[in-house]
CSV table of C-alpha atoms and ligand atoms in Angstrom, one decimal:
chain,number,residue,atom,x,y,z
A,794,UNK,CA,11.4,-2.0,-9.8
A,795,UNK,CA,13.8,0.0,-7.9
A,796,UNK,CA,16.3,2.1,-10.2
A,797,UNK,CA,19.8,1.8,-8.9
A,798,UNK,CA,21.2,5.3,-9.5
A,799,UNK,CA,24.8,7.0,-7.8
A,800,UNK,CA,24.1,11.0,-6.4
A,801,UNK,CA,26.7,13.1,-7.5
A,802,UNK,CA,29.6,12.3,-5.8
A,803,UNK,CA,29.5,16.1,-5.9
A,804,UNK,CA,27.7,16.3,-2.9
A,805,UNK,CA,29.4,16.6,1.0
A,806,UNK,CA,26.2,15.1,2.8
A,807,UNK,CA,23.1,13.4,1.5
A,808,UNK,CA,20.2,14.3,3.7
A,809,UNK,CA,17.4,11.2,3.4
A,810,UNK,CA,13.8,13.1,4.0
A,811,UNK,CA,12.7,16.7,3.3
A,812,UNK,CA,10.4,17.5,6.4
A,813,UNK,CA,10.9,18.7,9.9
A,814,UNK,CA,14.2,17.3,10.5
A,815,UNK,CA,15.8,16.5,7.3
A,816,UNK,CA,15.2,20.4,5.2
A,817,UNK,CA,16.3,22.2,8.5
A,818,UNK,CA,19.5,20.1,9.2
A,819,UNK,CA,20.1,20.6,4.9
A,820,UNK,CA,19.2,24.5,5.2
A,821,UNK,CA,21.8,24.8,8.6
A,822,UNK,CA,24.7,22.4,6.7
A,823,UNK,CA,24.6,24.3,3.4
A,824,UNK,CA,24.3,27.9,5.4
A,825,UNK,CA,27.7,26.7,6.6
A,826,UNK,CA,29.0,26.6,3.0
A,827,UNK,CA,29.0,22.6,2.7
A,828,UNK,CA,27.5,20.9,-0.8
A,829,UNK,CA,23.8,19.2,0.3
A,830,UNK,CA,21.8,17.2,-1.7
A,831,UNK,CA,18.4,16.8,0.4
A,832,UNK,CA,15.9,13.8,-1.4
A,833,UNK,CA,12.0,13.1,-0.2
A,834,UNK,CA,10.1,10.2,-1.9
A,835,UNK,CA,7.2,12.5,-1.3
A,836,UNK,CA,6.1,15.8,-2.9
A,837,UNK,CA,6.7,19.4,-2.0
A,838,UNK,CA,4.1,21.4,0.0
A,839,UNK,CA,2.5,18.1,0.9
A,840,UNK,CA,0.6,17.5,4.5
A,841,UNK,CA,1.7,14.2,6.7
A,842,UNK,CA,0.3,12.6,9.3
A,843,UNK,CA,1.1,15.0,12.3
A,844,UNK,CA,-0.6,17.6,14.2
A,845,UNK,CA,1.3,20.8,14.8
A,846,UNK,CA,2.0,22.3,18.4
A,847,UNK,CA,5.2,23.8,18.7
A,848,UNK,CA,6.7,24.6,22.1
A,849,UNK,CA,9.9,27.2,23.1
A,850,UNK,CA,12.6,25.3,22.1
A,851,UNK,CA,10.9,24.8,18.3
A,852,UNK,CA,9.9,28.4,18.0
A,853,UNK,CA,13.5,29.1,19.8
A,854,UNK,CA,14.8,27.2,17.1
A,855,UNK,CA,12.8,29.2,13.9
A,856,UNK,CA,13.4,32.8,15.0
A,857,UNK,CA,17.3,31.9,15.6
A,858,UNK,CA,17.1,30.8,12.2
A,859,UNK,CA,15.5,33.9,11.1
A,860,UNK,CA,12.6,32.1,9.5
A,861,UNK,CA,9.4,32.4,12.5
A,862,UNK,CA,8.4,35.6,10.8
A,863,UNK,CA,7.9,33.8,7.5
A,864,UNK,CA,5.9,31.3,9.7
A,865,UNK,CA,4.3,34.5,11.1
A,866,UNK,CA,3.4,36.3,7.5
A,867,UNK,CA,1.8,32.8,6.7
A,868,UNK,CA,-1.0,33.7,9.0
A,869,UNK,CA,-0.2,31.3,12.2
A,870,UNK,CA,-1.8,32.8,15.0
A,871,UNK,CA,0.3,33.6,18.1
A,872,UNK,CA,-0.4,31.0,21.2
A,873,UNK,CA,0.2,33.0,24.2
A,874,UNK,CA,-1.8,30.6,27.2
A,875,UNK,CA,-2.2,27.0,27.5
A,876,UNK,CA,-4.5,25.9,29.6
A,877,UNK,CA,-4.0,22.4,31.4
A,878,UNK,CA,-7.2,20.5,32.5
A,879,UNK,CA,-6.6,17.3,34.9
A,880,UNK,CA,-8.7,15.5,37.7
A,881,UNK,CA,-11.2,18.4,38.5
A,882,UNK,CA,-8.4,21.4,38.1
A,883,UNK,CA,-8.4,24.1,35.1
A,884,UNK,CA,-4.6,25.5,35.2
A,885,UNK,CA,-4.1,27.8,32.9
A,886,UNK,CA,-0.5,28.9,32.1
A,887,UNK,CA,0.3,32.6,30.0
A,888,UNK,CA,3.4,31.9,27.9
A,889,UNK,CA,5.8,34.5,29.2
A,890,UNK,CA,8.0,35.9,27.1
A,891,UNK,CA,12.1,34.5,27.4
A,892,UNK,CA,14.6,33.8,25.2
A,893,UNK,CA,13.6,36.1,22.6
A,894,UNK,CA,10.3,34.3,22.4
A,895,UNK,CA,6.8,35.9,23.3
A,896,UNK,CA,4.1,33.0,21.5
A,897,UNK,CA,4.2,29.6,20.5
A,898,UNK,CA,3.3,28.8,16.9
A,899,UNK,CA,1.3,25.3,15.6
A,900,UNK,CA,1.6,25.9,12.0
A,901,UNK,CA,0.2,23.4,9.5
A,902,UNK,CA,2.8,21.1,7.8
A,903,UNK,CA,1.9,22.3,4.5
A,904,UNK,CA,3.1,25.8,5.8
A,905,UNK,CA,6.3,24.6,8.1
A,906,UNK,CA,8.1,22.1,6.0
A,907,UNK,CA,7.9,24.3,2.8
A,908,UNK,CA,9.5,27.2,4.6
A,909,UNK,CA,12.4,24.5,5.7
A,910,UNK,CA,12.8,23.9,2.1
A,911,UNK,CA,12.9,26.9,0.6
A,912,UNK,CA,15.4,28.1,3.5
A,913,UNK,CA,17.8,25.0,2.4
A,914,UNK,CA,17.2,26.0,-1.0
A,915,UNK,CA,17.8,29.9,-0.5
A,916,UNK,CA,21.1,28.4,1.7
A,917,UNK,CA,22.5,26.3,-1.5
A,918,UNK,CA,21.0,22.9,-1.0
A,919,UNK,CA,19.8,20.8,-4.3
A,920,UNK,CA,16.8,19.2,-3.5
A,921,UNK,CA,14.8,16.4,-5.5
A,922,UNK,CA,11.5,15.0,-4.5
A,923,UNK,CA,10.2,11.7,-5.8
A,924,UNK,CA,13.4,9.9,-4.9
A,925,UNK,CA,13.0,7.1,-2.6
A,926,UNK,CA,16.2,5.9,-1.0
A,927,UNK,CA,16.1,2.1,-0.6
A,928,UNK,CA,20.3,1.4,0.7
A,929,UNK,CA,23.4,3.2,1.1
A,930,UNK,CA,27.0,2.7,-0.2
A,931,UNK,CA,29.9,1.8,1.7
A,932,UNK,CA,33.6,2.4,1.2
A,933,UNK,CA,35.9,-0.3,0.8
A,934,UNK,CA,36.5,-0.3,4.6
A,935,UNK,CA,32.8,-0.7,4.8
A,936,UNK,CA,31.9,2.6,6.0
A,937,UNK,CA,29.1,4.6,4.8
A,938,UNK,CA,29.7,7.7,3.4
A,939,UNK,CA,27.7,11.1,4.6
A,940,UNK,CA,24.4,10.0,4.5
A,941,UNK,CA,21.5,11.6,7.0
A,942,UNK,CA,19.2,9.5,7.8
A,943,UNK,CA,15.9,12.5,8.5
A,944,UNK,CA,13.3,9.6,7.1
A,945,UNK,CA,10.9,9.0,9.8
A,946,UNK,CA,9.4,6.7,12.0
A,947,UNK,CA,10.0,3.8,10.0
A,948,UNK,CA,13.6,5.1,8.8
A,949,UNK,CA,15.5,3.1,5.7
A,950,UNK,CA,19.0,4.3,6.8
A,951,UNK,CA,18.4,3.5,10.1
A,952,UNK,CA,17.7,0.0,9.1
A,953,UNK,CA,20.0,-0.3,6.1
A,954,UNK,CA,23.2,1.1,8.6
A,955,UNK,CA,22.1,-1.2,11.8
A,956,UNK,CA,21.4,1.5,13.9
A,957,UNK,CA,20.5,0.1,16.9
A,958,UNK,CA,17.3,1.1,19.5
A,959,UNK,CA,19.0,1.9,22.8
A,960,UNK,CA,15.3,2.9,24.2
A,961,UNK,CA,12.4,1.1,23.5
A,962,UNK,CA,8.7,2.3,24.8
A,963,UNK,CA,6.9,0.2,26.2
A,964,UNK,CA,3.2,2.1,25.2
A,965,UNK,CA,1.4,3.0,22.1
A,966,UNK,CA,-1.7,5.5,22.3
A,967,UNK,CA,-3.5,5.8,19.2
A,968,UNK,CA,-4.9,9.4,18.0
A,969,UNK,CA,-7.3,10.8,15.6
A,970,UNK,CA,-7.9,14.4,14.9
A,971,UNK,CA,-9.2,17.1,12.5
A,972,UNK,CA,-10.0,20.7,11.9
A,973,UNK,CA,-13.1,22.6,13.0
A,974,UNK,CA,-13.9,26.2,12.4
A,975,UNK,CA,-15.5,28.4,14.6
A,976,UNK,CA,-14.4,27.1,17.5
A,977,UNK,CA,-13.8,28.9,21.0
A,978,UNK,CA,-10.7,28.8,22.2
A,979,UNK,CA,-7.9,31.3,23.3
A,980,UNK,CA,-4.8,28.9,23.2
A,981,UNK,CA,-3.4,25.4,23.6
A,982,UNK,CA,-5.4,23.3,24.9
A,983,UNK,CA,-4.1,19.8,27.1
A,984,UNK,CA,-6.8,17.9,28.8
A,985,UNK,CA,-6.2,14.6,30.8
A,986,UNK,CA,-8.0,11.5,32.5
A,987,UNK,CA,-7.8,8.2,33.4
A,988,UNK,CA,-8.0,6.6,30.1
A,989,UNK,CA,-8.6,9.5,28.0
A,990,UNK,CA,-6.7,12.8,26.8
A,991,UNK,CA,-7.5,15.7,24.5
A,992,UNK,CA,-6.6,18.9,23.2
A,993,UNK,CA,-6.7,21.9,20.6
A,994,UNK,CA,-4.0,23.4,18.6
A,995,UNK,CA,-5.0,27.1,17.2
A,996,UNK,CA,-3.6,26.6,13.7
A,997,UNK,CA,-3.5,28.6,10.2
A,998,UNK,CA,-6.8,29.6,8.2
A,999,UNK,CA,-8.7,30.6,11.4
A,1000,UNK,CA,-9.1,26.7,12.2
A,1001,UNK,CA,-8.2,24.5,15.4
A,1002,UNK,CA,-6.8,21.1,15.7
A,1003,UNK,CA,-8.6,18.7,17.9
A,1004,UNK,CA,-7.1,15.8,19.1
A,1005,UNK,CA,-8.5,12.5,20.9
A,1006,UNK,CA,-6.0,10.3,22.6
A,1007,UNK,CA,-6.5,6.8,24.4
A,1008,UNK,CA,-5.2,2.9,23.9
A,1009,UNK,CA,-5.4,1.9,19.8
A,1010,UNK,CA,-8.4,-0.6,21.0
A,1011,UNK,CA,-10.6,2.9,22.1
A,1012,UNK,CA,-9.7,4.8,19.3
A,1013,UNK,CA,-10.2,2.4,16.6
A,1014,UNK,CA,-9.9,3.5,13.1
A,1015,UNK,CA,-10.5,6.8,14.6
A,1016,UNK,CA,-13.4,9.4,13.5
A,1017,UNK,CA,-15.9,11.6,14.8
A,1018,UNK,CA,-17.7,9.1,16.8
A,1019,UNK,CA,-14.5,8.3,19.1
A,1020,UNK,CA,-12.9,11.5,19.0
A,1021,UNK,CA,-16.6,13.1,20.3
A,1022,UNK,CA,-16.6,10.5,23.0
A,1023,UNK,CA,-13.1,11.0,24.4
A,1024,UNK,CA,-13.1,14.5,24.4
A,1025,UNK,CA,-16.0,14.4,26.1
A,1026,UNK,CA,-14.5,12.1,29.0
A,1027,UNK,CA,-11.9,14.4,29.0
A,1028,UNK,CA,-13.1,17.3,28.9
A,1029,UNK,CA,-17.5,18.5,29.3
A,1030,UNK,CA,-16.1,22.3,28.4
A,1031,UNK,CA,-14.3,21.2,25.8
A,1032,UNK,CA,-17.0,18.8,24.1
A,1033,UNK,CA,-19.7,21.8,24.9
A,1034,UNK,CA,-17.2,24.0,22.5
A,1035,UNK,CA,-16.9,21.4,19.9
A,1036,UNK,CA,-20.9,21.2,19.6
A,1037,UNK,CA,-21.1,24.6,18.8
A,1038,UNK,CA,-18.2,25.1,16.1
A,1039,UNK,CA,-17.9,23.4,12.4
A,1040,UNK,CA,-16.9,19.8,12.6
A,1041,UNK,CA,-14.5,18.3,9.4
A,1042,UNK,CA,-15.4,17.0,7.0
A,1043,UNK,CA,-13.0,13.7,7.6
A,1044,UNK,CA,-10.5,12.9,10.3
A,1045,UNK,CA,-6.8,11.5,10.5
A,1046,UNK,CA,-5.2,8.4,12.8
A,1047,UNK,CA,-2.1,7.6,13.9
A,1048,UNK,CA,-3.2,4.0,15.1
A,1049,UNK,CA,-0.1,4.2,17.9
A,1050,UNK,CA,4.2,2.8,17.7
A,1051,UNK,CA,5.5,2.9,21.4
A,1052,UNK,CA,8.8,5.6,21.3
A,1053,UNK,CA,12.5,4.7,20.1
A,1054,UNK,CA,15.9,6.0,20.8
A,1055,UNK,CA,18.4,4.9,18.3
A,1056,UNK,CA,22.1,5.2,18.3
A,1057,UNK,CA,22.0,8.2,16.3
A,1058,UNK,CA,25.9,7.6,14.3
A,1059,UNK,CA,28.1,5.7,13.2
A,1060,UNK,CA,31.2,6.0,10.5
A,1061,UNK,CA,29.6,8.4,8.2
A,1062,UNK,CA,25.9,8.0,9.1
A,1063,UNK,CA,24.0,10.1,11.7
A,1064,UNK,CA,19.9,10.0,12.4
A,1065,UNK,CA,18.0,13.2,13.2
A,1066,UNK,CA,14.2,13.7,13.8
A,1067,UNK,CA,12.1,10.6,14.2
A,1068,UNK,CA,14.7,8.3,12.6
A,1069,UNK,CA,16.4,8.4,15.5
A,1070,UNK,CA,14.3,9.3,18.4
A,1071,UNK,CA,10.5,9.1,18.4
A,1072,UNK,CA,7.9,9.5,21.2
A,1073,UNK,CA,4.2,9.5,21.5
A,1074,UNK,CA,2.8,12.6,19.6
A,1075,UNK,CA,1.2,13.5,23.2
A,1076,UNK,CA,4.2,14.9,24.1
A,1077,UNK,CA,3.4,17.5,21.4
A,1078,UNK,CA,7.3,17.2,21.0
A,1079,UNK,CA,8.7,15.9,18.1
A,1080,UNK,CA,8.5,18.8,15.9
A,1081,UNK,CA,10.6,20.6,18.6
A,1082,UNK,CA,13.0,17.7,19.1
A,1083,UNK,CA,13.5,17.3,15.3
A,1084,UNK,CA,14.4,21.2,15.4
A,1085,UNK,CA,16.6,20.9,18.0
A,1086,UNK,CA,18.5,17.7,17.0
A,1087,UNK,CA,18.7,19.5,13.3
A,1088,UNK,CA,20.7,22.4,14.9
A,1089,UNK,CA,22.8,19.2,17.2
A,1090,UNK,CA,24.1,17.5,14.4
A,1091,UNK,CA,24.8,20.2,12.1
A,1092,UNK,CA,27.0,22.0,14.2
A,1093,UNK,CA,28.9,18.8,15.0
A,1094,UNK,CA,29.1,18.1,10.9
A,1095,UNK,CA,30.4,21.6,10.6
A,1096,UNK,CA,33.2,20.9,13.6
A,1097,UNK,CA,33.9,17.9,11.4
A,1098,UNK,CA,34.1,19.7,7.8
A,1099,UNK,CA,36.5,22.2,10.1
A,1100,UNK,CA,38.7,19.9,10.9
A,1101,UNK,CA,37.2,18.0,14.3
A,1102,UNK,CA,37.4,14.7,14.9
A,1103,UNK,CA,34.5,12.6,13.5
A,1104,UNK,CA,33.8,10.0,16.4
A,1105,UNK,CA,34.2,13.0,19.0
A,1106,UNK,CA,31.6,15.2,16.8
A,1107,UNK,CA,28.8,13.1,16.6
A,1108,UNK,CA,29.4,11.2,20.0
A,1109,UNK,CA,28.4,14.6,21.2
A,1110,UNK,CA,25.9,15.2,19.7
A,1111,UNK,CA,24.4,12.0,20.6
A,1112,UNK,CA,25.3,12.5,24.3
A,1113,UNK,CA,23.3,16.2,24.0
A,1114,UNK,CA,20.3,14.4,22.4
A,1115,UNK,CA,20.2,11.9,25.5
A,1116,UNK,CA,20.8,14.2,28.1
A,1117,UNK,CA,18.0,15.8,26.8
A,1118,UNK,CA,15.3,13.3,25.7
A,1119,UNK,CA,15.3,10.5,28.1
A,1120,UNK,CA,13.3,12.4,30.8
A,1121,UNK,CA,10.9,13.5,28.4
A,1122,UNK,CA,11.0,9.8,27.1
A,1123,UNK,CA,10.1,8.2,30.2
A,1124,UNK,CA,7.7,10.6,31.5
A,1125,UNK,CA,5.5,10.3,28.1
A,1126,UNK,CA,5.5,6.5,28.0
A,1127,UNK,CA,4.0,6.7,30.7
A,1128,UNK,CA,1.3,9.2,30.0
A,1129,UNK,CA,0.9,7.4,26.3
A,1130,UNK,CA,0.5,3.9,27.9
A,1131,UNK,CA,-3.4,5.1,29.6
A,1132,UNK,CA,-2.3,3.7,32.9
A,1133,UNK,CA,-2.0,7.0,35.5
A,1134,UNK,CA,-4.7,8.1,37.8
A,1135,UNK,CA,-6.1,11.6,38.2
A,1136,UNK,CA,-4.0,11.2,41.5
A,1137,UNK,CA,-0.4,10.6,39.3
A,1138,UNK,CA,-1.1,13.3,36.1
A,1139,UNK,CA,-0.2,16.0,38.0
A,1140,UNK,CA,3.4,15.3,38.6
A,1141,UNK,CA,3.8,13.0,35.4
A,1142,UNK,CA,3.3,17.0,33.9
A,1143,UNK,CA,5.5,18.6,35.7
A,1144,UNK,CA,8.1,15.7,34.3
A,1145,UNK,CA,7.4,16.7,31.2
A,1146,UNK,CA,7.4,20.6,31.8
A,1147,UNK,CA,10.8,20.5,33.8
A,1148,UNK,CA,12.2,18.4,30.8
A,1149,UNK,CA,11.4,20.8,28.4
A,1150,UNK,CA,12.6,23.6,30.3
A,1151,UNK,CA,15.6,22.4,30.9
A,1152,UNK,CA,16.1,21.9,27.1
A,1153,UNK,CA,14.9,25.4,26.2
A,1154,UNK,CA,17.5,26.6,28.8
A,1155,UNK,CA,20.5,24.4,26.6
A,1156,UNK,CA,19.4,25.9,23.5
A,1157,UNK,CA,19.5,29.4,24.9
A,1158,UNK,CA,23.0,28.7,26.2
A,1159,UNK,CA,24.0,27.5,22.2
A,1160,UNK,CA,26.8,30.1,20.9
A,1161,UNK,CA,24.7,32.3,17.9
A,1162,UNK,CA,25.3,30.4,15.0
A,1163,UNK,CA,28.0,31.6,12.4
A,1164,UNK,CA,26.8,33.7,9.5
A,1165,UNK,CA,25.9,32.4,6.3
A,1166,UNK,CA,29.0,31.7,4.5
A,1167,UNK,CA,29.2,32.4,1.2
A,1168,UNK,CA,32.1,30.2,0.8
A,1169,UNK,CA,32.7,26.1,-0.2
A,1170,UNK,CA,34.4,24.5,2.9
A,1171,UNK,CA,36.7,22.3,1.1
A,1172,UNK,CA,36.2,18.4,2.1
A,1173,UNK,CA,37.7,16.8,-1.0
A,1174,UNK,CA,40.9,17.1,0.5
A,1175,UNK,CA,40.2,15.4,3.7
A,1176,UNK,CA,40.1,11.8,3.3
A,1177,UNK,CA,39.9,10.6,6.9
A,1178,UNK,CA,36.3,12.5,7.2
A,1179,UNK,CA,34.0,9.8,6.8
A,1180,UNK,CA,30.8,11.8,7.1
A,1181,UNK,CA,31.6,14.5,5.1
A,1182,UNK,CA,32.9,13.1,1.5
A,1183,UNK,CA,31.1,12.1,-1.3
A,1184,UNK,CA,28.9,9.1,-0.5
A,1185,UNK,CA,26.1,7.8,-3.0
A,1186,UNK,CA,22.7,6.4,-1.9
A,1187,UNK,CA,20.8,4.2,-3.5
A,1188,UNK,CA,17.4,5.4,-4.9
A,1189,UNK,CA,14.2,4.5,-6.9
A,1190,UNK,CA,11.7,7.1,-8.4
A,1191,UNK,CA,8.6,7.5,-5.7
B,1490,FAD,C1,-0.6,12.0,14.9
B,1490,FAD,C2,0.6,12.8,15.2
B,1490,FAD,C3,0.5,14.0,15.8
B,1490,FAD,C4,1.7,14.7,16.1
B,1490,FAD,N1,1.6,15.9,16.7
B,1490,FAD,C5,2.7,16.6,16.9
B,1490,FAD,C6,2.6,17.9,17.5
B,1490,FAD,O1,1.5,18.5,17.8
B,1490,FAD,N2,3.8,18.6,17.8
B,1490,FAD,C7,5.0,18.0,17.5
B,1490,FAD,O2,6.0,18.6,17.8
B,1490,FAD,N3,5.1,16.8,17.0
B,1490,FAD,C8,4.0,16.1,16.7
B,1490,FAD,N4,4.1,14.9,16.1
B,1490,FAD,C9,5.4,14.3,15.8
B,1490,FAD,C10,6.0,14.9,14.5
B,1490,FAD,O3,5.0,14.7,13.5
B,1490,FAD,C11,7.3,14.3,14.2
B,1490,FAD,O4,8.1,14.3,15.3
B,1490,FAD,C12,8.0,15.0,13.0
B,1490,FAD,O5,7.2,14.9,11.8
B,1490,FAD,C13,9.3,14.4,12.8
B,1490,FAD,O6,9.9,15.1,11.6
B,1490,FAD,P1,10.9,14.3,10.7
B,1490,FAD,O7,11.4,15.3,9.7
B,1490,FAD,O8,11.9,13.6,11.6
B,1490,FAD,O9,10.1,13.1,10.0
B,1490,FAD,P2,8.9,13.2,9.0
B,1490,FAD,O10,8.1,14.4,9.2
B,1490,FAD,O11,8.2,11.9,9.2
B,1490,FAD,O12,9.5,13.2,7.6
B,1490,FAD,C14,10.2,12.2,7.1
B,1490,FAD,C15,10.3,12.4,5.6
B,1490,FAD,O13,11.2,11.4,5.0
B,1490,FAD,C16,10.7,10.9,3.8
B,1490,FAD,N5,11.1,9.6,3.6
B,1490,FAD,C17,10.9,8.5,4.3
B,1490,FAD,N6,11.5,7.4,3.8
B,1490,FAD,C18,12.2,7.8,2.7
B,1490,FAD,C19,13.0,7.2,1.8
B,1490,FAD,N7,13.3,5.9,1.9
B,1490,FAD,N8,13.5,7.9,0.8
B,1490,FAD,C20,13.2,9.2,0.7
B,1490,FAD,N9,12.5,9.9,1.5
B,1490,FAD,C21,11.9,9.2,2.6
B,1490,FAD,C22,9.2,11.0,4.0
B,1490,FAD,O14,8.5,11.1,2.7
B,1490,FAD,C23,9.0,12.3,4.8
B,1490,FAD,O15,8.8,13.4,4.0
B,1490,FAD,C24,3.0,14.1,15.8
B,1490,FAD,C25,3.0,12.9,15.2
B,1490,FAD,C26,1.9,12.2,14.9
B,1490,FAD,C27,2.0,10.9,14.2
């Protein structure tokens, strides 16, 4: 039975889910000296369902934020090639160093979200875990009032404040992966074919993600079984490694949602991270994405607090979000929907890599972000701020 309970209407923003999207957008708002309360109906330290890759723009994202040599002292090996196997070609690509960054990182969840945390915490944000948000409150103009939605695919706020999908996907691949040990490799990993794709993501504790992609009917409920299969299909080097190495012990699968692109605001609401935009985790994107849209929408709430204009603040950010997804978007429903030829990878890749370039190169051009400010901006007093007042959401104990 759902408890009804108010937050303290002591709080600026309420920031719905503690992960990717939800603890970095807390950590950058309360760095900027606004009051965050960030809830999870989960529990601290905990894994999810979500390998791990991160490209430039994510580890861009970390050292700005001074936290990818906590990542680093965790133990998460530095990925300095990828190598790209499509049709009969072996491309493999060294990861030059630009914009501050020399590797790419794929650290486990359980290692990731807890350093967002603990930077949210160390920045001033309350957080509580076990509280699952089922509605939010309106004003008596109807309004909601500064709630984040950062809860995921299947997001409450998005639902509870109408947020409408202005993209819709029209694919779902299904995936299953796990951890071996002992396995050869020397980077990222992408391999592609007709009906098939695969990869491996060097991760923490000396292991490596594999991954097995194709339509939900191939993948099933996922295992060893499929996942040997498809990697072979995709890859003979690949499935050669894999014989050789420790296989887990159990598996993981995402059984497939084709992608969404929300309106991501409205009077006193705003989406970040899956909630608002979600693509096929073949993209190897979302962790990046929820990164980037964290540091988006938190400069645009701390415009607001300063004295910007609401609608202007978070149309913006919206705008930057769709300038920079919806090639991305399109190229990986593509890929996700198992329908390209050897003949068409090649250049539905270079989509994808030209997208993500072009969204390193916007982050790059960001201003640095202010110091830490070890002072309250004062909201209290600004009653035309819908975002940024106190709001109240309601919750029941996970
Ligand atoms: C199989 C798979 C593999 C993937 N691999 C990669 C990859 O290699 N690289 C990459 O960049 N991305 C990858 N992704 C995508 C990535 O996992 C997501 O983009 C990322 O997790 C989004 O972060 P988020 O913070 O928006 O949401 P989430 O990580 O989903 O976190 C949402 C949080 O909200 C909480 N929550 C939900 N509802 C409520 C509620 N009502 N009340 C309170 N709390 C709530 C949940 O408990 C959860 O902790 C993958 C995804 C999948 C499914």
């Amino acid at each position: 039975m759902p408890i009804h309970r108010h937050a303290d209407p002591s709080y600026d923003v309420v920031v719905v889910g503690a992960r990717a999207a939800g603890a970095a957008t807390a950590h950058l708002l309360a760095r900027s000296g606004l009051r965050v309360l960030l809830v999870d109906r989960g529990r601290y330290g905990t894994d999810t369902l979500s390998t791990h890759a991160l490209m430039r723009g994510g580890v861009l994202q970390l050292s700005r934020w001074g936290l990818l040599e906590k990542i680093i002292a965790a133990g998460t090996p530095p990925v300095r090639r990828a190598t790209f196997r499509y049709a009969e070609a072996v491309v493999p690509v060294t990861i030059k160093p630009s914009h501050g960054v020399d590797a790419l990182y794929a650290p486990r969840r359980t290692v990731l979200d807890p350093i967002l945390i603990d930077a949210a915490v160390a920045s001033g944000a309350d957080v509580r875990f076990g509280i699952a948000v089922t509605d939010v409150d309106r004003d008596r103009h109807g309004a909601v009032t500064g709630v984040v939605g950062a809860d995921g695919i299947r997001s409450t706020i998005a639902e509870r404040v109408g947020a409408p999908f202005e993209r819709v996907g029209t694919s779902a691949a299904a995936i299953t992966y796990g951890y071996w040990s002992g396995l050869e490799t020397d980077g990222y990993e992408w391999n592609f074919r007709p009906g098939a794709a695969s990869g491996v993501v060097p991760t923490n504790d000396g292991q490596a993600c594999v991954y097995a992609s194709a339509s939900p009917r191939r993948i099933g409920r996922g295992g060893l079984a499929p996942l040997t299969r498809i990697v072979a299909q995709s890859s003979a080097d690949l499935a050669g490694r894999l014989a050789a190495a420790v296989p887990p012990r159990a598996l993981r699968t995402f059984t497939g949602q084709p992608g969404h692109l929300r309106r991501s605001w409205g009077r006193g609401w705003a989406l970040v991270g899956d909630a608002g935009y979600f693509k096929d985790p073949l993209s190897a994107h979302g962790l990046t994405d929820a990164l980037r849209d964290a540091e988006l929408l938190a400069r645009g709430i701390i415009t607001v607090a300063d004295g910007a204009d609401e609608r202007d603040a978070l149309a913006s950010f919206q705008a930057t979000r769709d300038a920079l997804s919806t090639a991305l978007f399109d190229a990986i429903d593509v890929i996700a929907g198992h329908r390209w030829t050897d003949e068409a990878i090649p250049s539905l890749l270079l989509q994808l890599n030209a997208a993500m370039a072009d969204e390193v190169e916007a982050l790059a051009a960001l201003p640095p972000p202010p110091p830490p400010s070890d002072q309250r901006r004062s909201t209290r007093s600004s009653p035309e701020m819908q975002l940024i007042h106190s709001m109240s959401v309601h919750c029941a104990r996970a």
